[in-house]
PDB file of C-alpha atoms in Angstrom:
ATOM      1  CA  UNK A  47     145.183 166.654 185.034  1.00 89.00           C
ATOM      2  CA  UNK A  48     146.479 163.101 184.853  1.00 92.00           C
ATOM      3  CA  UNK A  49     149.412 161.265 186.372  1.00 93.00           C
ATOM      4  CA  UNK A  50     151.107 157.954 185.635  1.00 93.00           C
ATOM      5  CA  UNK A  51     152.895 156.131 188.454  1.00 91.00           C
ATOM      6  CA  UNK A  52     155.483 153.506 187.512  1.00 89.00           C
ATOM      7  CA  UNK A  53     154.722 150.544 189.779  1.00 84.00           C
ATOM      8  CA  UNK A  54     155.758 147.712 187.472  1.00 68.00           C
ATOM      9  CA  UNK A  55     158.828 146.415 189.315  1.00 67.00           C
ATOM     10  CA  UNK A  56     159.090 143.294 191.457  1.00 66.00           C
ATOM     11  CA  UNK A  57     160.434 145.190 194.484  1.00 62.00           C
ATOM     12  CA  UNK A  58     163.416 142.840 194.824  1.00 69.00           C
ATOM     13  CA  UNK A  59     165.441 145.371 196.808  1.00 70.00           C
ATOM     14  CA  UNK A  60     162.792 145.447 199.550  1.00 71.00           C
ATOM     15  CA  UNK A  61     162.399 141.693 199.970  1.00 77.00           C
ATOM     16  CA  UNK A  62     161.150 139.814 201.935  1.00 69.00           C
ATOM     17  CA  UNK A  63     158.386 142.411 202.466  1.00 71.00           C
ATOM     18  CA  UNK A  64     157.547 142.383 198.751  1.00 69.00           C
ATOM     19  CA  UNK A  65     157.256 138.608 198.487  1.00 71.00           C
ATOM     20  CA  UNK A  66     153.665 138.805 199.737  1.00 71.00           C
ATOM     21  CA  UNK A  67     152.732 142.410 198.947  1.00 74.00           C
ATOM     22  CA  UNK A  68     153.429 144.772 196.027  1.00 76.00           C
ATOM     23  CA  UNK A  69     155.973 147.415 196.984  1.00 78.00           C
ATOM     24  CA  UNK A  70     153.563 150.354 196.463  1.00 79.00           C
ATOM     25  CA  UNK A  71     151.304 148.852 199.155  1.00 81.00           C
ATOM     26  CA  UNK A  72     154.045 148.439 201.761  1.00 79.00           C
ATOM     27  CA  UNK A  73     153.287 150.919 204.547  1.00 82.00           C
ATOM     28  CA  UNK A  74     155.720 153.809 204.803  1.00 83.00           C
ATOM     29  CA  UNK A  75     155.039 155.777 207.985  1.00 81.00           C
ATOM     30  CA  UNK A  76     151.682 154.031 208.477  1.00 78.00           C
ATOM     31  CA  UNK A  77     150.421 154.670 204.959  1.00 83.00           C
ATOM     32  CA  UNK A  78     150.893 152.641 201.749  1.00 84.00           C
ATOM     33  CA  UNK A  79     153.954 154.009 199.986  1.00 84.00           C
ATOM     34  CA  UNK A  80     152.023 154.971 196.861  1.00 85.00           C
ATOM     35  CA  UNK A  81     149.214 156.679 198.773  1.00 87.00           C
ATOM     36  CA  UNK A  82     151.606 159.446 199.875  1.00 87.00           C
ATOM     37  CA  UNK A  83     152.045 160.295 196.194  1.00 91.00           C
ATOM     38  CA  UNK A  84     148.398 159.929 195.192  1.00 90.00           C
ATOM     39  CA  UNK A  85     147.162 162.218 197.962  1.00 90.00           C
ATOM     40  CA  UNK A  86     149.722 164.877 197.007  1.00 92.00           C
ATOM     41  CA  UNK A  87     148.667 164.610 193.344  1.00 93.00           C
ATOM     42  CA  UNK A  88     145.016 165.098 194.295  1.00 92.00           C
ATOM     43  CA  UNK A  89     145.925 168.230 196.256  1.00 91.00           C
ATOM     44  CA  UNK A  90     147.590 169.591 193.092  1.00 91.00           C
ATOM     45  CA  UNK A  91     144.444 169.059 191.016  1.00 91.00           C
ATOM     46  CA  UNK A  92     145.031 165.617 189.490  1.00 91.00           C
ATOM     47  CA  UNK A  93     141.767 163.709 189.017  1.00 90.00           C
ATOM     48  CA  UNK A  94     142.977 160.633 187.101  1.00 92.00           C
ATOM     49  CA  UNK A  95     145.872 158.430 188.231  1.00 90.00           C
ATOM     50  CA  UNK A  96     147.130 155.609 185.996  1.00 89.00           C
ATOM     51  CA  UNK A  97     149.145 152.792 187.558  1.00 88.00           C
ATOM     52  CA  UNK A  98     151.622 151.126 185.200  1.00 86.00           C
ATOM     53  CA  UNK A  99     151.648 147.581 186.599  1.00 83.00           C
ATOM     54  CA  UNK A 100     153.240 144.259 185.664  1.00 76.00           C
ATOM     55  CA  UNK A 101     153.293 142.420 189.029  1.00 67.00           C
ATOM     56  CA  UNK A 102     150.423 141.506 191.379  1.00 65.00           C
ATOM     57  CA  UNK A 103     148.050 143.767 189.483  1.00 66.00           C
ATOM     58  CA  UNK A 104     144.946 142.142 191.004  1.00 70.00           C
ATOM     59  CA  UNK A 105     145.982 142.855 194.606  1.00 72.00           C
ATOM     60  CA  UNK A 106     147.020 146.395 193.742  1.00 75.00           C
ATOM     61  CA  UNK A 107     143.773 147.140 191.921  1.00 73.00           C
ATOM     62  CA  UNK A 108     141.633 145.651 194.701  1.00 76.00           C
ATOM     63  CA  UNK A 109     143.210 147.737 197.442  1.00 76.00           C
ATOM     64  CA  UNK A 110     143.613 150.969 195.501  1.00 78.00           C
ATOM     65  CA  UNK A 111     139.906 151.017 194.539  1.00 75.00           C
ATOM     66  CA  UNK A 112     139.112 151.829 198.156  1.00 77.00           C
ATOM     67  CA  UNK A 113     141.282 154.937 197.899  1.00 79.00           C
ATOM     68  CA  UNK A 114     139.651 155.853 194.575  1.00 79.00           C
ATOM     69  CA  UNK A 115     136.283 156.158 196.280  1.00 80.00           C
ATOM     70  CA  UNK A 116     137.649 157.954 199.326  1.00 83.00           C
ATOM     71  CA  UNK A 117     139.626 160.518 197.295  1.00 84.00           C
ATOM     72  CA  UNK A 118     136.939 161.053 194.671  1.00 84.00           C
ATOM     73  CA  UNK A 119     139.229 160.468 191.680  1.00 87.00           C
ATOM     74  CA  UNK A 120     139.653 157.914 188.913  1.00 87.00           C
ATOM     75  CA  UNK A 121     142.425 155.319 189.350  1.00 86.00           C
ATOM     76  CA  UNK A 122     143.006 152.971 186.422  1.00 86.00           C
ATOM     77  CA  UNK A 123     145.390 150.085 185.803  1.00 85.00           C
ATOM     78  CA  UNK A 124     147.649 149.840 182.738  1.00 84.00           C
ATOM     79  CA  UNK A 125     148.727 146.188 182.657  1.00 82.00           C
ATOM     80  CA  UNK A 126     152.093 145.326 181.069  1.00 81.00           C
ATOM     81  CA  UNK A 127     152.419 141.893 179.456  1.00 82.00           C
ATOM     82  CA  UNK A 128     156.202 142.265 179.662  1.00 81.00           C
ATOM     83  CA  UNK A 129     158.394 144.760 181.544  1.00 81.00           C
ATOM     84  CA  UNK A 130     158.540 147.956 179.469  1.00 85.00           C
ATOM     85  CA  UNK A 131     161.134 149.946 181.403  1.00 87.00           C
ATOM     86  CA  UNK A 132     160.446 153.526 182.452  1.00 86.00           C
ATOM     87  CA  UNK A 133     159.258 154.908 179.089  1.00 88.00           C
ATOM     88  CA  UNK A 134     157.402 152.000 177.465  1.00 89.00           C
ATOM     89  CA  UNK A 135     154.521 152.270 179.976  1.00 89.00           C
ATOM     90  CA  UNK A 136     153.789 155.774 178.663  1.00 91.00           C
ATOM     91  CA  UNK A 137     153.317 154.368 175.156  1.00 89.00           C
ATOM     92  CA  UNK A 138     151.086 151.602 176.538  1.00 90.00           C
ATOM     93  CA  UNK A 139     148.893 154.173 178.301  1.00 87.00           C
ATOM     94  CA  UNK A 140     148.966 156.602 175.374  1.00 89.00           C
ATOM     95  CA  UNK A 141     145.175 156.759 174.909  1.00 90.00           C
ATOM     96  CA  UNK A 142     144.734 157.679 178.572  1.00 89.00           C
ATOM     97  CA  UNK A 143     147.483 160.323 178.555  1.00 89.00           C
ATOM     98  CA  UNK A 144     146.674 162.087 175.285  1.00 86.00           C
ATOM     99  CA  UNK A 145     144.969 165.478 175.468  1.00 82.00           C
ATOM    100  CA  UNK A 146     145.756 169.159 175.866  1.00 87.00           C
ATOM    101  CA  UNK A 147     147.144 169.130 179.406  1.00 90.00           C
ATOM    102  CA  UNK A 148     150.599 168.060 180.621  1.00 93.00           C
ATOM    103  CA  UNK A 149     150.732 164.989 182.843  1.00 94.00           C
ATOM    104  CA  UNK A 150     152.889 163.820 185.739  1.00 96.00           C
ATOM    105  CA  UNK A 151     155.099 160.722 185.700  1.00 94.00           C
ATOM    106  CA  UNK A 152     156.428 159.356 189.013  1.00 93.00           C
ATOM    107  CA  UNK A 153     158.613 156.530 190.233  1.00 89.00           C
ATOM    108  CA  UNK A 154     156.547 154.783 192.910  1.00 85.00           C
ATOM    109  CA  UNK A 155     159.216 154.536 195.626  1.00 85.00           C
ATOM    110  CA  UNK A 156     160.047 158.250 195.921  1.00 88.00           C
ATOM    111  CA  UNK A 157     159.193 160.124 199.120  1.00 87.00           C
ATOM    112  CA  UNK A 158     159.612 163.901 199.471  1.00 89.00           C
ATOM    113  CA  UNK A 159     157.662 167.087 200.088  1.00 87.00           C
ATOM    114  CA  UNK A 160     155.987 166.704 196.698  1.00 91.00           C
ATOM    115  CA  UNK A 161     156.131 170.060 194.827  1.00 91.00           C
ATOM    116  CA  UNK A 162     153.443 169.299 192.247  1.00 94.00           C
ATOM    117  CA  UNK A 163     151.792 172.736 192.159  1.00 93.00           C
ATOM    118  CA  UNK A 164     155.153 174.485 191.817  1.00 93.00           C
ATOM    119  CA  UNK A 165     156.128 172.024 189.076  1.00 94.00           C
ATOM    120  CA  UNK A 166     153.045 172.995 187.076  1.00 94.00           C
ATOM    121  CA  UNK A 167     153.866 176.699 187.387  1.00 94.00           C
ATOM    122  CA  UNK A 168     157.513 176.182 186.418  1.00 94.00           C
ATOM    123  CA  UNK A 169     156.617 173.931 183.490  1.00 94.00           C
ATOM    124  CA  UNK A 170     154.103 176.350 182.018  1.00 93.00           C
ATOM    125  CA  UNK A 171     156.528 179.250 182.500  1.00 92.00           C
ATOM    126  CA  UNK A 172     159.344 177.754 180.398  1.00 92.00           C
ATOM    127  CA  UNK A 173     156.846 176.410 177.854  1.00 90.00           C
ATOM    128  CA  UNK A 174     158.886 173.449 176.605  1.00 91.00           C
ATOM    129  CA  UNK A 175     158.115 169.737 176.389  1.00 93.00           C
ATOM    130  CA  UNK A 176     159.315 168.395 179.702  1.00 92.00           C
ATOM    131  CA  UNK A 177     160.347 169.177 183.286  1.00 95.00           C
ATOM    132  CA  UNK A 178     162.301 166.853 185.558  1.00 95.00           C
ATOM    133  CA  UNK A 179     162.738 167.397 189.281  1.00 94.00           C
ATOM    134  CA  UNK A 180     166.345 167.344 190.519  1.00 92.00           C
ATOM    135  CA  UNK A 181     167.634 167.041 194.077  1.00 90.00           C
ATOM    136  CA  UNK A 182     171.021 167.724 195.668  1.00 88.00           C
ATOM    137  CA  UNK A 183     173.147 164.838 196.951  1.00 83.00           C
ATOM    138  CA  UNK A 184     176.359 164.766 198.966  1.00 80.00           C
ATOM    139  CA  UNK A 185     178.160 162.188 196.803  1.00 78.00           C
ATOM    140  CA  UNK A 186     177.310 162.838 193.136  1.00 72.00           C
ATOM    141  CA  UNK A 187     179.907 160.282 191.943  1.00 73.00           C
ATOM    142  CA  UNK A 188     177.452 157.515 192.936  1.00 73.00           C
ATOM    143  CA  UNK A 189     174.733 158.790 190.584  1.00 75.00           C
ATOM    144  CA  UNK A 190     174.021 160.094 187.131  1.00 79.00           C
ATOM    145  CA  UNK A 191     173.972 163.884 187.515  1.00 87.00           C
ATOM    146  CA  UNK A 192     172.039 166.566 185.631  1.00 87.00           C
ATOM    147  CA  UNK A 193     173.807 169.651 184.273  1.00 88.00           C
ATOM    148  CA  UNK A 194     171.657 172.694 183.451  1.00 87.00           C
ATOM    149  CA  UNK A 195     171.920 176.477 183.116  1.00 89.00           C
ATOM    150  CA  UNK A 196     170.607 179.255 185.364  1.00 88.00           C
ATOM    151  CA  UNK A 197     167.181 179.139 183.701  1.00 91.00           C
ATOM    152  CA  UNK A 198     166.913 175.407 184.252  1.00 89.00           C
ATOM    153  CA  UNK A 199     167.472 174.269 180.649  1.00 92.00           C
ATOM    154  CA  UNK A 200     169.149 170.862 180.788  1.00 90.00           C
ATOM    155  CA  UNK A 201     172.487 170.755 178.973  1.00 89.00           C
ATOM    156  CA  UNK A 202     173.507 167.123 179.503  1.00 87.00           C
ATOM    157  CA  UNK A 203     173.505 164.082 181.745  1.00 87.00           C
ATOM    158  CA  UNK A 204     176.741 162.699 183.178  1.00 83.00           C
ATOM    159  CA  UNK A 205     176.778 159.136 184.537  1.00 80.00           C
ATOM    160  CA  UNK A 206     178.735 158.724 187.813  1.00 76.00           C
ATOM    161  CA  UNK A 207     181.195 161.595 187.246  1.00 70.00           C
ATOM    162  CA  UNK A 208     184.702 161.127 188.652  1.00 70.00           C
ATOM    163  CA  UNK A 209     185.266 164.892 188.616  1.00 70.00           C
ATOM    164  CA  UNK A 210     182.708 167.353 189.959  1.00 73.00           C
ATOM    165  CA  UNK A 211     180.320 168.678 187.314  1.00 75.00           C
ATOM    166  CA  UNK A 212     177.103 168.874 189.349  1.00 80.00           C
ATOM    167  CA  UNK A 213     175.588 167.624 192.606  1.00 82.00           C
ATOM    168  CA  UNK A 214     172.014 167.479 191.293  1.00 88.00           C
ATOM    169  CA  UNK A 215     170.455 164.146 190.330  1.00 87.00           C
ATOM    170  CA  UNK A 216     167.204 163.038 188.741  1.00 87.00           C
ATOM    171  CA  UNK A 217     164.619 162.773 191.545  1.00 89.00           C
ATOM    172  CA  UNK A 218     162.195 160.529 189.622  1.00 90.00           C
ATOM    173  CA  UNK A 219     159.376 163.103 189.276  1.00 93.00           C
ATOM    174  CA  UNK A 220     158.442 164.541 185.864  1.00 94.00           C
ATOM    175  CA  UNK A 221     155.792 166.660 184.170  1.00 96.00           C
ATOM    176  CA  UNK A 222     155.539 166.170 180.403  1.00 95.00           C
ATOM    177  CA  UNK A 223     153.514 167.481 177.497  1.00 94.00           C
ATOM    178  CA  UNK A 224     151.527 164.856 175.545  1.00 93.00           C
ATOM    179  CA  UNK A 225     153.802 165.497 172.526  1.00 92.00           C
ATOM    180  CA  UNK A 226     156.464 163.457 174.365  1.00 92.00           C
ATOM    181  CA  UNK A 227     154.427 160.364 173.520  1.00 91.00           C
ATOM    182  CA  UNK A 228     155.500 160.752 169.877  1.00 91.00           C
ATOM    183  CA  UNK A 229     159.074 160.037 170.963  1.00 91.00           C
ATOM    184  CA  UNK A 230     158.266 156.678 172.588  1.00 90.00           C
ATOM    185  CA  UNK A 231     157.582 153.327 170.934  1.00 88.00           C
ATOM    186  CA  UNK A 232     155.664 150.485 172.557  1.00 89.00           C
ATOM    187  CA  UNK A 233     158.699 148.438 173.561  1.00 88.00           C
ATOM    188  CA  UNK A 234     161.074 148.266 176.551  1.00 87.00           C
ATOM    189  CA  UNK A 235     162.557 151.767 176.712  1.00 88.00           C
ATOM    190  CA  UNK A 236     164.364 153.884 179.302  1.00 89.00           C
ATOM    191  CA  UNK A 237     163.036 157.400 179.704  1.00 90.00           C
ATOM    192  CA  UNK A 238     166.264 158.456 181.452  1.00 88.00           C
ATOM    193  CA  UNK A 239     168.747 157.002 178.942  1.00 88.00           C
ATOM    194  CA  UNK A 240     166.839 157.175 175.654  1.00 90.00           C
ATOM    195  CA  UNK A 241     164.020 159.736 175.741  1.00 91.00           C
ATOM    196  CA  UNK A 242     165.453 162.552 177.885  1.00 91.00           C
ATOM    197  CA  UNK A 243     168.785 162.812 175.989  1.00 90.00           C
ATOM    198  CA  UNK A 244     166.851 163.266 172.731  1.00 92.00           C
ATOM    199  CA  UNK A 245     164.760 165.996 174.339  1.00 92.00           C
ATOM    200  CA  UNK A 246     167.952 167.728 175.527  1.00 91.00           C
ATOM    201  CA  UNK A 247     169.253 167.830 171.945  1.00 90.00           C
ATOM    202  CA  UNK A 248     166.136 169.803 171.001  1.00 91.00           C
ATOM    203  CA  UNK A 249     166.313 172.122 174.070  1.00 92.00           C
ATOM    204  CA  UNK A 250     163.002 170.680 175.257  1.00 92.00           C
ATOM    205  CA  UNK A 251     163.910 169.580 178.795  1.00 94.00           C
ATOM    206  CA  UNK A 252     164.139 171.761 181.928  1.00 94.00           C
ATOM    207  CA  UNK A 253     165.127 170.990 185.515  1.00 93.00           C
ATOM    208  CA  UNK A 254     163.180 172.066 188.592  1.00 94.00           C
ATOM    209  CA  UNK A 255     165.187 172.122 191.840  1.00 92.00           C
ATOM    210  CA  UNK A 256     163.488 170.339 194.725  1.00 91.00           C
ATOM    211  CA  UNK A 257     163.569 172.034 198.105  1.00 89.00           C
ATOM    212  CA  UNK A 258     163.524 169.946 201.255  1.00 86.00           C
ATOM    213  CA  UNK A 259     164.028 166.240 201.828  1.00 87.00           C
ATOM    214  CA  UNK A 260     164.047 163.455 199.225  1.00 89.00           C
ATOM    215  CA  UNK A 261     164.645 159.715 199.384  1.00 85.00           C
ATOM    216  CA  UNK A 262     164.228 156.655 197.202  1.00 83.00           C
ATOM    217  CA  UNK A 263     162.832 154.222 199.805  1.00 83.00           C
ATOM    218  CA  UNK A 264     163.069 151.116 197.639  1.00 81.00           C
ATOM    219  CA  UNK A 265     165.538 149.263 199.864  1.00 81.00           C
ATOM    220  CA  UNK A 266     165.614 148.741 203.657  1.00 83.00           C
ATOM    221  CA  UNK A 267     168.513 151.068 204.521  1.00 83.00           C
ATOM    222  CA  UNK A 268     167.050 153.945 202.516  1.00 83.00           C
ATOM    223  CA  UNK A 269     163.526 153.129 203.743  1.00 83.00           C
ATOM    224  CA  UNK A 270     164.676 153.792 207.303  1.00 84.00           C
ATOM    225  CA  UNK A 271     166.642 156.913 206.347  1.00 84.00           C
ATOM    226  CA  UNK A 272     163.601 158.212 204.477  1.00 85.00           C
ATOM    227  CA  UNK A 273     161.466 157.496 207.544  1.00 83.00           C
ATOM    228  CA  UNK A 274     163.721 159.758 209.637  1.00 84.00           C
ATOM    229  CA  UNK A 275     163.568 162.515 206.996  1.00 86.00           C
ATOM    230  CA  UNK A 276     159.786 162.215 206.816  1.00 86.00           C
ATOM    231  CA  UNK A 277     159.325 162.413 210.595  1.00 83.00           C
ATOM    232  CA  UNK A 278     161.568 165.476 210.781  1.00 84.00           C
ATOM    233  CA  UNK A 279     159.489 167.032 208.000  1.00 85.00           C
ATOM    234  CA  UNK A 280     156.287 166.271 209.922  1.00 82.00           C
ATOM    235  CA  UNK A 281     157.730 167.869 213.041  1.00 82.00           C
ATOM    236  CA  UNK A 282     158.090 171.103 211.066  1.00 81.00           C
ATOM    237  CA  UNK A 283     154.876 170.961 209.008  1.00 80.00           C
ATOM    238  CA  UNK A 284     152.378 168.947 211.081  1.00 78.00           C
ATOM    239  CA  UNK A 285     153.695 168.399 214.634  1.00 80.00           C
ATOM    240  CA  UNK A 286     150.205 167.568 215.922  1.00 77.00           C
ATOM    241  CA  UNK A 287     150.342 164.269 213.987  1.00 74.00           C
ATOM    242  CA  UNK A 288     153.360 163.030 215.943  1.00 75.00           C
ATOM    243  CA  UNK A 289     152.882 161.142 219.176  1.00 70.00           C
ATOM    244  CA  UNK A 290     154.215 162.827 222.294  1.00 69.00           C
ATOM    245  CA  UNK A 291     154.384 161.240 225.730  1.00 69.00           C
ATOM    246  CA  UNK A 292     156.770 160.873 228.634  1.00 63.00           C
ATOM    247  CA  UNK A 293     157.967 157.512 227.305  1.00 60.00           C
ATOM    248  CA  UNK A 294     158.872 158.699 223.769  1.00 62.00           C
ATOM    249  CA  UNK A 295     162.130 160.204 222.558  1.00 59.00           C
ATOM    250  CA  UNK A 296     162.362 162.390 219.467  1.00 62.00           C
ATOM    251  CA  UNK A 297     159.942 162.126 216.543  1.00 58.00           C
ATOM    252  CA  UNK A 298     157.446 159.256 216.810  1.00 56.00           C
ATOM    253  CA  UNK A 299     154.462 158.429 214.596  1.00 53.00           C
ATOM    254  CA  UNK A 300     152.154 155.863 216.174  1.00 58.00           C
ATOM    255  CA  UNK A 301     149.073 153.898 215.221  1.00 51.00           C
ATOM    256  CA  UNK A 302     146.368 152.958 217.699  1.00 48.00           C
ATOM    257  CA  UNK A 303     146.649 150.294 220.381  1.00 50.00           C
ATOM    258  CA  UNK A 304     150.450 150.573 220.617  1.00 48.00           C
ATOM    259  CA  UNK A 305     153.065 150.979 223.331  1.00 54.00           C
ATOM    260  CA  UNK A 306     156.357 152.403 222.172  1.00 67.00           C
ATOM    261  CA  UNK A 307     159.962 153.253 222.964  1.00 57.00           C
ATOM    262  CA  UNK A 308     161.972 156.139 221.335  1.00 60.00           C
ATOM    263  CA  UNK A 309     161.954 157.432 217.773  1.00 66.00           C
ATOM    264  CA  UNK A 310     160.062 154.901 215.682  1.00 76.00           C
ATOM    265  CA  UNK A 311     157.083 154.421 213.347  1.00 83.00           C
ATOM    266  CA  UNK A 312     154.539 151.884 214.578  1.00 81.00           C
ATOM    267  CA  UNK A 313     151.538 150.574 212.701  1.00 80.00           C
ATOM    268  CA  UNK A 314     148.079 149.550 213.977  1.00 77.00           C
ATOM    269  CA  UNK A 315     147.637 146.752 216.513  1.00 77.00           C
ATOM    270  CA  UNK A 316     151.323 146.479 217.338  1.00 79.00           C
ATOM    271  CA  UNK A 317     152.257 145.330 220.842  1.00 79.00           C
ATOM    272  CA  UNK A 318     155.499 146.528 222.414  1.00 79.00           C
ATOM    273  CA  UNK A 319     156.047 145.038 225.856  1.00 77.00           C
ATOM    274  CA  UNK A 320     157.869 146.458 228.876  1.00 75.00           C
ATOM    275  CA  UNK A 321     161.572 147.228 228.791  1.00 77.00           C
ATOM    276  CA  UNK A 322     161.894 147.338 224.995  1.00 81.00           C
ATOM    277  CA  UNK A 323     164.358 149.756 223.380  1.00 81.00           C
ATOM    278  CA  UNK A 324     163.478 150.910 219.847  1.00 85.00           C
ATOM    279  CA  UNK A 325     165.545 153.212 217.645  1.00 85.00           C
ATOM    280  CA  UNK A 326     165.282 154.099 213.961  1.00 85.00           C
ATOM    281  CA  UNK A 327     162.884 151.300 213.065  1.00 85.00           C
ATOM    282  CA  UNK A 328     159.467 150.596 211.578  1.00 87.00           C
ATOM    283  CA  UNK A 329     157.067 148.042 213.064  1.00 87.00           C
ATOM    284  CA  UNK A 330     154.388 147.027 210.577  1.00 87.00           C
ATOM    285  CA  UNK A 331     150.784 146.051 211.349  1.00 84.00           C
ATOM    286  CA  UNK A 332     150.084 143.279 213.907  1.00 85.00           C
ATOM    287  CA  UNK A 333     153.739 142.723 214.866  1.00 85.00           C
ATOM    288  CA  UNK A 334     154.668 141.921 218.472  1.00 86.00           C
ATOM    289  CA  UNK A 335     157.899 142.816 220.271  1.00 85.00           C
ATOM    290  CA  UNK A 336     158.286 140.953 223.538  1.00 83.00           C
ATOM    291  CA  UNK A 337     159.860 142.337 226.672  1.00 79.00           C
ATOM    292  CA  UNK A 338     163.420 143.638 226.997  1.00 80.00           C
ATOM    293  CA  UNK A 339     164.322 143.379 223.304  1.00 84.00           C
ATOM    294  CA  UNK A 340     166.456 146.001 221.553  1.00 85.00           C
ATOM    295  CA  UNK A 341     165.626 146.820 217.917  1.00 86.00           C
ATOM    296  CA  UNK A 342     167.627 149.374 215.929  1.00 88.00           C
ATOM    297  CA  UNK A 343     167.719 150.164 212.170  1.00 85.00           C
ATOM    298  CA  UNK A 344     165.225 147.389 211.336  1.00 84.00           C
ATOM    299  CA  UNK A 345     161.891 146.876 209.602  1.00 87.00           C
ATOM    300  CA  UNK A 346     159.699 144.353 211.463  1.00 86.00           C
ATOM    301  CA  UNK A 347     157.196 142.776 209.057  1.00 85.00           C
ATOM    302  CA  UNK A 348     153.460 142.206 209.379  1.00 88.00           C
ATOM    303  CA  UNK A 349     152.457 139.747 212.148  1.00 86.00           C
ATOM    304  CA  UNK A 350     156.103 139.054 213.032  1.00 86.00           C
ATOM    305  CA  UNK A 351     157.030 138.245 216.623  1.00 89.00           C
ATOM    306  CA  UNK A 352     160.312 139.293 218.225  1.00 88.00           C
ATOM    307  CA  UNK A 353     161.031 137.168 221.291  1.00 85.00           C
ATOM    308  CA  UNK A 354     162.194 138.274 224.719  1.00 82.00           C
ATOM    309  CA  UNK A 355     165.703 139.691 225.242  1.00 84.00           C
ATOM    310  CA  UNK A 356     166.541 139.738 221.534  1.00 84.00           C
ATOM    311  CA  UNK A 357     168.868 142.273 219.946  1.00 84.00           C
ATOM    312  CA  UNK A 358     168.494 143.310 216.311  1.00 79.00           C
ATOM    313  CA  UNK A 359     170.997 146.034 215.382  1.00 77.00           C
TER     314      UNK A 359
END
């Protein structure tokens, strides 16, 4: 199977981290954001991943080639000359995606307990052209919601409903038959606003309900919320990967050569000095927090230094 990951954006919502590094390579819980997705795709049987790129393609290709060798799959770059939206990249990569098997399409900043194997089963069971993953949210009025019947057949999309019609939203994960490519021209196109509504008219789109956590981690506030969800998920599924010691509180994921306070994610070669209080934060590689500082709800960038007795809340 194949998968296309949409990594073409500039990552403006996650600046300043993305000024020097493409968003897919920003470490989320000590692993490049995109690598979480690629590893889950490989576990589901995907052997060719296509990256739809328009920004810093050289850096992305250079770093991802190391993962290509390690994972034993093919990773190729589809370079956009101009931004093509969320559907145009499929037309650009048409030759790579054509064939007899359905393929995955993913937004690059989604983190969840990726249900790729179950998506394949569900998609083949209903036998239609496309499957989108939906997730439940507490405030559906902030999103475009998906309305579908008990079998999963999508009836319509409603943008930011003022009255309750559904609390399920598009989760940014799709599995599509190659015939979908005939619906998309090589120009800037939205798969959510232009392609999916046309598929709904033909009864060709079904919704798969995601179980467990989900978060779009494309901006700092949601990055930190997604970190908490991910650590809670790891506590349930892989508790041996979390760091436990008398000086930690709650769920902590730690790289090597680190000293830590409570409930944080810390990358490699980070120094945390005595008397520091950490809560709901990520410290990226080679950062240094000096003594008696308090950091809460923050992302500390690569090689950054936080001085003594500082408070970042």
